[in-house]
Amino acid sequence: MSTLSQVAKHAGVTAATVSNVLRNRGRVGEETRRRVLEAVAALNYRPHLAARALAEGRAPTLALMVSSIANPFYPEFALAVERAARESGHFVIICNTNEDPLTGRAYLEQIAGTLSEGVLVMNANLDFDDLHRTQSGGTPVVLCMWERPADPPALPCVAVDFELAGRLAGEHLIGLGHERIGAIVGSKPMGIHASRYDGFADAMRRAGLEVAAANVLHAPDTVQGGYAAALALLDRDPGISAIFATNDLPALGAIDAAADIGRAVPRDLSVVGITDIQLAQQWRPPLTTVAVPTVEAAGLAVSLLRELIAQPASLADRMRVASEPHLIVRGSTAPVNRTRAANAACPARPSPI
Amino acid sequence: MSTLSQVAKHAGVTAATVSNVLRNRGRVGEETRRRVLEAVAALNYRPHLAARALAEGRAPTLALMVSSIANPFYPEFALAVERAARESGHFVIICNTNEDPLTGRAYLEQIAGTLSEGVLVMNANLDFDDLHRTQSGGTPVVLCMWERPADPPALPCVAVDFELAGRLAGEHLIGLGHERIGAIVGSKPMGIHASRYDGFADAMRRAGLEVAAANVLHAPDTVQGGYAAALALLDRDPGISAIFATNDLPALGAIDAAADIGRAVPRDLSVVGITDIQLAQQWRPPLTTVAVPTVEAAGLAVSLLRELIAQPASLADRMRVASEPHLIVRGSTAPVNRTRAANAACPARPSPI
DNA sequence: ATGAAAGCGCTAACAA
DNA sequence: TTGTTAGCGCTTTCAT
């Protein structure tokens, strides 16, 4: 690895000049520029990023805090983040917290401000105090997927209307004639799935329907978690004709669970999720779900972070709202099968139809 | 962010002493140490990673080059890499090449040696010359999953016996009585799936069976790719009773394709893949596959890289061989269904049983 | 046991 | 247009 001054010597100029031609700063003579470029090529020179970062007082990377990159949702997001980050010349460091706030804190303390210029937080279950501390330490932080646009957090964020997502899911099911519906709610420690359920419950209420407390279960955000929860739900109340899950992975598990106990999806049970991860369309049957603008959110998060880096004082307009979630109907939902439902149990209330 | 010298001033000592205290280098008086630690806490001091890197002449990160983190296989690997990297105090920068050698080169040129101390290459379709160049530039490179242990590459690597994997898959199918078998081979530009097919073909040959050239198709490493290939395979030769895919994703697609044209898996068609990604066990039916030691390979790759970083001159022993792949029988394979096969077409040769 | 000083590779005033 | 000079925050001899 050759250095700036080696290049300078080779070109018969000074380091500052080389720096200038490389970054198109200051005015440089045509002939000089040529010689410098020649030297750069000859010595195969590459700027030392750490040195540059130190001199500029900035850092060349962004940190992406995520609970676990192995969860199928995050890679899609991470890919979009990386793409956006490159445009501003940043690299991205992937920080798996495994849902452990202490791991998250360790990451923040180590890299914030010294290696990473900004921090993107994607459902990593971090301590809010830790995040505030890094922010007041001068390293901007943005929450990548805040679930309640109407209720902005104390940190900059990209918001997605997940309550609407829940409502759309509920309305879809209701429109199909379903009345007795079970719910599988993510059990994230931060309770971030509450608004998704609220939207769903609200749709139910407006339709004059209610969800029995016994018919809402919490489950981890995995296929297995949804599988177990669906089994439990269907066991407690076989009269359920549909299941709403606050996330795709558990919804996928619910589909499998239904199949395993002989309830065909969507004929004997409808299932709907939220997010629209890639897997959703590959499942059998493909999952009806409410799509969330993942890639857009990633882009917004990065650009917001860039702004905050550029002018840390900009306290206003700290929230970007991504476009609205929308329903994608696939093969996991169908009109309620009254015969099947009647066989299993009596309806909870008279049919509104 | 406070600096070393601020801490030093606060503690009434010099920066060098603080540095010594923090890194347990040199002898430091008990009382002094106490005061320094106190100052560190009071000022909430964190070492500046870029500055340290510059002073030490090393870099705090490892680069993980991957074709696309959105491919479900890589996240599992990336998670393991990050875990291992943290143990040596490294952060990992995720570099998606999108199979484009130019993107890969750009990454290498930018971060190798200046921001990353080493490079891990995971099926990123990089130019070998580029890799050699970064290696001779002083930044160690290791290939994370070399497919032919018997034929070491010119770069340090972790090898997994994928030929064996292919053979195991083939033997499993043959043991089940399958004789006419289709193959879906990954179409990676680097041809890395050739050895997988070789192992399979070898097993066939030993059993006195042959694979018609028309029955081997290339396909991209996706569910969709496998779906299309399986459809084509089954259309060309309906007499096929099993499909071997060199990767899990296409195998999964093949299962779906079979189902869609009314061939039940495994009753009317057996399907086997290679890798054992998490999805394999979640599919319906769950995929029989040859498991490859992903996490182990990640650990080996990182530790090899660490060694090379520590002593770049160690030219010997540049290959680590991970443990052998092993068959995992799940629900996608079953004994050949002669009735079904006979209906579809005549067997290619007399049954050896 | 602690301090002084140089330097990692680069950028950024300011001079010339 | 180009060179000089500091200095980013840290580590590391070498003195003391």
PDB file of C-alpha atoms in Angstrom, chain A residues 101-294:
ATOM      1  CA  PRO A 101     -29.843  -4.816  24.811  1.00  0.00           C
ATOM      2  CA  LEU A 102     -26.406  -5.336  26.323  1.00  0.00           C
ATOM      3  CA  THR A 103     -24.971  -6.541  23.061  1.00  0.00           C
ATOM      4  CA  GLY A 104     -26.558  -3.556  21.425  1.00  0.00           C
ATOM      5  CA  ARG A 105     -25.067  -1.221  23.953  1.00  0.00           C
ATOM      6  CA  ALA A 106     -21.638  -2.721  23.477  1.00  0.00           C
ATOM      7  CA  TYR A 107     -21.884  -2.060  19.771  1.00  0.00           C
ATOM      8  CA  LEU A 108     -23.048   1.485  20.240  1.00  0.00           C
ATOM      9  CA  GLU A 109     -20.308   2.287  22.678  1.00  0.00           C
ATOM     10  CA  GLN A 110     -17.634   0.859  20.490  1.00  0.00           C
ATOM     11  CA  ILE A 111     -18.396   2.118  17.069  1.00  0.00           C
ATOM     12  CA  ALA A 112     -20.686   5.106  17.357  1.00  0.00           C
ATOM     13  CA  GLY A 113     -18.772   8.170  16.353  1.00  0.00           C
ATOM     14  CA  THR A 114     -15.450   6.448  16.058  1.00  0.00           C
ATOM     15  CA  LEU A 115     -16.051   4.012  13.261  1.00  0.00           C
ATOM     16  CA  SER A 116     -19.634   4.697  12.291  1.00  0.00           C
ATOM     17  CA  GLU A 117     -20.973   8.093  11.517  1.00  0.00           C
ATOM     18  CA  GLY A 118     -24.553   7.140  12.121  1.00  0.00           C
ATOM     19  CA  VAL A 119     -26.689   4.353  13.471  1.00  0.00           C
ATOM     20  CA  LEU A 120     -29.707   2.688  11.912  1.00  0.00           C
ATOM     21  CA  VAL A 121     -31.887   0.755  14.298  1.00  0.00           C
ATOM     22  CA  MET A 122     -34.086  -1.978  12.938  1.00  0.00           C
ATOM     23  CA  ASN A 123     -36.083  -3.788  15.610  1.00  0.00           C
ATOM     24  CA  ALA A 124     -32.989  -4.595  17.561  1.00  0.00           C
ATOM     25  CA  ASN A 125     -34.537  -4.263  20.974  1.00  0.00           C
ATOM     26  CA  LEU A 126     -32.153  -1.585  22.108  1.00  0.00           C
ATOM     27  CA  ASP A 127     -32.390   0.420  25.252  1.00  0.00           C
ATOM     28  CA  PHE A 128     -33.801   3.838  24.427  1.00  0.00           C
ATOM     29  CA  ASP A 129     -31.534   5.476  26.956  1.00  0.00           C
ATOM     30  CA  ASP A 130     -28.541   3.982  25.224  1.00  0.00           C
ATOM     31  CA  LEU A 131     -29.748   5.349  21.925  1.00  0.00           C
ATOM     32  CA  HIS A 132     -30.278   8.775  23.361  1.00  0.00           C
ATOM     33  CA  ARG A 133     -26.852   8.693  24.862  1.00  0.00           C
ATOM     34  CA  THR A 134     -25.215   7.951  21.550  1.00  0.00           C
ATOM     35  CA  GLN A 135     -27.301  10.628  19.904  1.00  0.00           C
ATOM     36  CA  SER A 136     -26.309  13.265  22.407  1.00  0.00           C
ATOM     37  CA  GLY A 137     -22.764  12.016  22.025  1.00  0.00           C
ATOM     38  CA  GLY A 138     -22.985  13.423  18.520  1.00  0.00           C
ATOM     39  CA  THR A 139     -23.777  10.341  16.490  1.00  0.00           C
ATOM     40  CA  PRO A 140     -27.162  10.529  14.787  1.00  0.00           C
ATOM     41  CA  VAL A 141     -29.542   7.637  15.302  1.00  0.00           C
ATOM     42  CA  VAL A 142     -32.601   6.758  13.267  1.00  0.00           C
ATOM     43  CA  LEU A 143     -35.229   4.171  13.999  1.00  0.00           C
ATOM     44  CA  CYS A 144     -35.960   2.423  10.738  1.00  0.00           C
ATOM     45  CA  MET A 145     -39.477   1.274  11.217  1.00  0.00           C
ATOM     46  CA  TRP A 146     -41.488   3.130  13.743  1.00  0.00           C
ATOM     47  CA  GLU A 147     -44.934   1.634  13.871  1.00  0.00           C
ATOM     48  CA  ARG A 148     -47.060   4.608  14.849  1.00  0.00           C
ATOM     49  CA  PRO A 149     -46.786   7.663  12.597  1.00  0.00           C
ATOM     50  CA  ALA A 150     -49.334   9.436  14.762  1.00  0.00           C
ATOM     51  CA  ASP A 151     -47.176   9.069  17.806  1.00  0.00           C
ATOM     52  CA  PRO A 152     -43.606  10.076  16.990  1.00  0.00           C
ATOM     53  CA  PRO A 153     -40.845   8.783  19.238  1.00  0.00           C
ATOM     54  CA  ALA A 154     -38.213  10.969  20.825  1.00  0.00           C
ATOM     55  CA  LEU A 155     -35.713   9.838  18.229  1.00  0.00           C
ATOM     56  CA  PRO A 156     -35.623  10.502  14.491  1.00  0.00           C
ATOM     57  CA  CYS A 157     -37.383   7.759  12.610  1.00  0.00           C
ATOM     58  CA  VAL A 158     -38.998   6.426   9.511  1.00  0.00           C
ATOM     59  CA  ALA A 159     -42.592   5.604  10.240  1.00  0.00           C
ATOM     60  CA  VAL A 160     -44.789   3.045   8.604  1.00  0.00           C
ATOM     61  CA  ASP A 161     -48.441   2.932   9.451  1.00  0.00           C
ATOM     62  CA  PHE A 162     -48.683  -0.510  10.932  1.00  0.00           C
ATOM     63  CA  GLU A 163     -51.989   0.203  12.548  1.00  0.00           C
ATOM     64  CA  LEU A 164     -53.349   0.673   9.065  1.00  0.00           C
ATOM     65  CA  ALA A 165     -51.702  -2.576   8.089  1.00  0.00           C
ATOM     66  CA  GLY A 166     -53.530  -4.356  10.867  1.00  0.00           C
ATOM     67  CA  ARG A 167     -56.761  -2.677   9.881  1.00  0.00           C
ATOM     68  CA  LEU A 168     -56.399  -3.682   6.240  1.00  0.00           C
ATOM     69  CA  ALA A 169     -55.791  -7.255   7.245  1.00  0.00           C
ATOM     70  CA  GLY A 170     -58.845  -7.205   9.479  1.00  0.00           C
ATOM     71  CA  GLU A 171     -61.055  -5.589   6.890  1.00  0.00           C
ATOM     72  CA  HIS A 172     -60.021  -8.116   4.311  1.00  0.00           C
ATOM     73  CA  LEU A 173     -60.981 -10.987   6.561  1.00  0.00           C
ATOM     74  CA  ILE A 174     -64.221  -9.328   7.574  1.00  0.00           C
ATOM     75  CA  GLY A 175     -65.081  -8.615   3.969  1.00  0.00           C
ATOM     76  CA  LEU A 176     -64.712 -12.310   3.303  1.00  0.00           C
ATOM     77  CA  GLY A 177     -67.366 -12.996   5.883  1.00  0.00           C
ATOM     78  CA  HIS A 178     -65.146 -14.147   8.688  1.00  0.00           C
ATOM     79  CA  GLU A 179     -66.429 -13.373  12.129  1.00  0.00           C
ATOM     80  CA  ARG A 180     -64.619 -15.532  14.538  1.00  0.00           C
ATOM     81  CA  ILE A 181     -60.970 -14.745  14.045  1.00  0.00           C
ATOM     82  CA  GLY A 182     -57.924 -15.712  16.018  1.00  0.00           C
ATOM     83  CA  ALA A 183     -54.893 -13.457  16.344  1.00  0.00           C
ATOM     84  CA  ILE A 184     -51.220 -14.231  16.702  1.00  0.00           C
ATOM     85  CA  VAL A 185     -49.375 -11.229  18.031  1.00  0.00           C
ATOM     86  CA  GLY A 186     -45.614 -10.819  17.986  1.00  0.00           C
ATOM     87  CA  SER A 187     -44.137 -10.972  21.441  1.00  0.00           C
ATOM     88  CA  LYS A 188     -41.375  -8.492  20.889  1.00  0.00           C
ATOM     89  CA  PRO A 189     -40.188  -7.087  24.190  1.00  0.00           C
ATOM     90  CA  MET A 190     -40.699  -3.568  22.949  1.00  0.00           C
ATOM     91  CA  GLY A 191     -44.295  -4.362  22.259  1.00  0.00           C
ATOM     92  CA  ILE A 192     -43.976  -2.978  18.787  1.00  0.00           C
ATOM     93  CA  HIS A 193     -46.704  -5.162  17.439  1.00  0.00           C
ATOM     94  CA  ALA A 194     -49.364  -3.625  19.596  1.00  0.00           C
ATOM     95  CA  SER A 195     -50.420  -1.116  16.963  1.00  0.00           C
ATOM     96  CA  ARG A 196     -50.792  -3.841  14.371  1.00  0.00           C
ATOM     97  CA  TYR A 197     -53.202  -5.607  16.621  1.00  0.00           C
ATOM     98  CA  ASP A 198     -54.959  -2.362  17.474  1.00  0.00           C
ATOM     99  CA  GLY A 199     -55.693  -1.730  13.833  1.00  0.00           C
ATOM    100  CA  PHE A 200     -57.059  -5.213  13.445  1.00  0.00           C
ATOM    101  CA  ALA A 201     -59.151  -4.997  16.611  1.00  0.00           C
ATOM    102  CA  ASP A 202     -60.476  -1.658  15.492  1.00  0.00           C
ATOM    103  CA  ALA A 203     -61.634  -3.089  12.200  1.00  0.00           C
ATOM    104  CA  MET A 204     -63.374  -5.845  14.066  1.00  0.00           C
ATOM    105  CA  ARG A 205     -65.073  -3.446  16.408  1.00  0.00           C
ATOM    106  CA  ARG A 206     -66.326  -1.273  13.600  1.00  0.00           C
ATOM    107  CA  ALA A 207     -67.846  -4.320  12.003  1.00  0.00           C
ATOM    108  CA  GLY A 208     -69.619  -5.121  15.205  1.00  0.00           C
ATOM    109  CA  LEU A 209     -67.411  -8.098  15.819  1.00  0.00           C
ATOM    110  CA  GLU A 210     -65.263  -8.871  18.786  1.00  0.00           C
ATOM    111  CA  VAL A 211     -62.184 -10.900  19.432  1.00  0.00           C
ATOM    112  CA  ALA A 212     -62.370 -13.128  22.447  1.00  0.00           C
ATOM    113  CA  ALA A 213     -59.381 -12.592  24.695  1.00  0.00           C
ATOM    114  CA  ALA A 214     -58.760 -16.308  24.568  1.00  0.00           C
ATOM    115  CA  ASN A 215     -58.368 -16.034  20.817  1.00  0.00           C
ATOM    116  CA  VAL A 216     -55.335 -13.790  20.849  1.00  0.00           C
ATOM    117  CA  LEU A 217     -52.012 -15.392  21.511  1.00  0.00           C
ATOM    118  CA  HIS A 218     -48.501 -14.097  21.629  1.00  0.00           C
ATOM    119  CA  ALA A 219     -45.765 -15.877  19.751  1.00  0.00           C
ATOM    120  CA  PRO A 220     -42.157 -15.353  18.756  1.00  0.00           C
ATOM    121  CA  ASP A 221     -41.520 -14.041  15.289  1.00  0.00           C
ATOM    122  CA  THR A 222     -40.773 -17.374  13.670  1.00  0.00           C
ATOM    123  CA  VAL A 223     -42.488 -20.004  11.584  1.00  0.00           C
ATOM    124  CA  GLN A 224     -42.328 -22.381  14.512  1.00  0.00           C
ATOM    125  CA  GLY A 225     -43.780 -19.816  16.868  1.00  0.00           C
ATOM    126  CA  GLY A 226     -46.733 -19.262  14.582  1.00  0.00           C
ATOM    127  CA  TYR A 227     -47.164 -22.971  14.114  1.00  0.00           C
ATOM    128  CA  ALA A 228     -47.470 -23.602  17.829  1.00  0.00           C
ATOM    129  CA  ALA A 229     -49.698 -20.612  18.379  1.00  0.00           C
ATOM    130  CA  ALA A 230     -52.048 -21.608  15.590  1.00  0.00           C
ATOM    131  CA  LEU A 231     -52.303 -25.116  16.958  1.00  0.00           C
ATOM    132  CA  ALA A 232     -53.205 -23.708  20.353  1.00  0.00           C
ATOM    133  CA  LEU A 233     -55.692 -21.278  18.892  1.00  0.00           C
ATOM    134  CA  LEU A 234     -57.425 -23.933  16.839  1.00  0.00           C
ATOM    135  CA  ASP A 235     -57.487 -26.253  19.784  1.00  0.00           C
ATOM    136  CA  ARG A 236     -59.061 -23.741  22.118  1.00  0.00           C
ATOM    137  CA  ASP A 237     -61.652 -22.632  19.646  1.00  0.00           C
ATOM    138  CA  PRO A 238     -62.141 -24.825  16.586  1.00  0.00           C
ATOM    139  CA  GLY A 239     -64.851 -22.419  15.486  1.00  0.00           C
ATOM    140  CA  ILE A 240     -62.261 -19.946  14.307  1.00  0.00           C
ATOM    141  CA  SER A 241     -62.458 -19.494  10.552  1.00  0.00           C
ATOM    142  CA  ALA A 242     -59.496 -17.188  10.104  1.00  0.00           C
ATOM    143  CA  ILE A 243     -56.223 -16.229  11.705  1.00  0.00           C
ATOM    144  CA  PHE A 244     -54.593 -12.836  11.645  1.00  0.00           C
ATOM    145  CA  ALA A 245     -50.877 -12.744  12.422  1.00  0.00           C
ATOM    146  CA  THR A 246     -48.991  -9.533  13.025  1.00  0.00           C
ATOM    147  CA  ASN A 247     -46.079 -10.837  10.988  1.00  0.00           C
ATOM    148  CA  ASP A 248     -45.538 -13.071   7.974  1.00  0.00           C
ATOM    149  CA  LEU A 249     -43.348 -15.704   9.528  1.00  0.00           C
ATOM    150  CA  PRO A 250     -45.899 -16.761  12.155  1.00  0.00           C
ATOM    151  CA  ALA A 251     -48.615 -16.568   9.517  1.00  0.00           C
ATOM    152  CA  LEU A 252     -46.670 -19.038   7.425  1.00  0.00           C
ATOM    153  CA  GLY A 253     -46.401 -21.312  10.430  1.00  0.00           C
ATOM    154  CA  ALA A 254     -50.138 -21.049  10.943  1.00  0.00           C
ATOM    155  CA  ILE A 255     -50.740 -22.247   7.408  1.00  0.00           C
ATOM    156  CA  ASP A 256     -48.659 -25.324   8.065  1.00  0.00           C
ATOM    157  CA  ALA A 257     -50.319 -25.969  11.394  1.00  0.00           C
ATOM    158  CA  ALA A 258     -53.738 -25.867   9.832  1.00  0.00           C
ATOM    159  CA  ALA A 259     -52.688 -28.288   7.132  1.00  0.00           C
ATOM    160  CA  ASP A 260     -51.278 -30.657   9.716  1.00  0.00           C
ATOM    161  CA  ILE A 261     -54.548 -30.935  11.579  1.00  0.00           C
ATOM    162  CA  GLY A 262     -56.532 -31.386   8.457  1.00  0.00           C
ATOM    163  CA  ARG A 263     -57.857 -27.903   7.961  1.00  0.00           C
ATOM    164  CA  ALA A 264     -57.226 -26.864   4.408  1.00  0.00           C
ATOM    165  CA  VAL A 265     -56.097 -23.308   3.805  1.00  0.00           C
ATOM    166  CA  PRO A 266     -57.897 -21.312   2.556  1.00  0.00           C
ATOM    167  CA  ARG A 267     -60.994 -23.512   2.324  1.00  0.00           C
ATOM    168  CA  ASP A 268     -61.314 -24.286   6.005  1.00  0.00           C
ATOM    169  CA  LEU A 269     -59.184 -21.531   7.414  1.00  0.00           C
ATOM    170  CA  SER A 270     -58.001 -18.193   6.109  1.00  0.00           C
ATOM    171  CA  VAL A 271     -54.647 -16.781   7.169  1.00  0.00           C
ATOM    172  CA  VAL A 272     -53.297 -13.289   6.706  1.00  0.00           C
ATOM    173  CA  GLY A 273     -49.994 -11.751   7.747  1.00  0.00           C
ATOM    174  CA  ILE A 274     -48.161  -8.444   7.604  1.00  0.00           C
ATOM    175  CA  THR A 275     -44.979  -7.405   5.781  1.00  0.00           C
ATOM    176  CA  ASP A 276     -44.842  -9.380   2.555  1.00  0.00           C
ATOM    177  CA  ILE A 277     -41.442 -10.941   2.861  1.00  0.00           C
ATOM    178  CA  GLN A 278     -40.207 -12.819  -0.180  1.00  0.00           C
ATOM    179  CA  LEU A 279     -41.155 -16.118   1.361  1.00  0.00           C
ATOM    180  CA  ALA A 280     -44.788 -15.100   1.493  1.00  0.00           C
ATOM    181  CA  GLN A 281     -45.302 -15.581  -2.205  1.00  0.00           C
ATOM    182  CA  GLN A 282     -43.313 -18.794  -2.293  1.00  0.00           C
ATOM    183  CA  TRP A 283     -45.303 -20.561   0.372  1.00  0.00           C
ATOM    184  CA  ARG A 284     -48.041 -23.055  -0.409  1.00  0.00           C
ATOM    185  CA  PRO A 285     -50.567 -21.665  -0.484  1.00  0.00           C
ATOM    186  CA  PRO A 286     -48.984 -18.260  -1.044  1.00  0.00           C
ATOM    187  CA  LEU A 287     -49.732 -15.924   1.806  1.00  0.00           C
ATOM    188  CA  THR A 288     -52.238 -13.117   1.638  1.00  0.00           C
ATOM    189  CA  THR A 289     -50.560 -10.292   3.477  1.00  0.00           C
ATOM    190  CA  VAL A 290     -50.327  -6.572   3.934  1.00  0.00           C
ATOM    191  CA  ALA A 291     -47.210  -5.370   2.176  1.00  0.00           C
ATOM    192  CA  VAL A 292     -45.024  -2.867   3.923  1.00  0.00           C
ATOM    193  CA  PRO A 293     -42.629  -0.595   1.994  1.00  0.00           C
ATOM    194  CA  THR A 294     -39.420  -2.206   3.192  1.00  0.00           C
TER     195      THR A 294
END
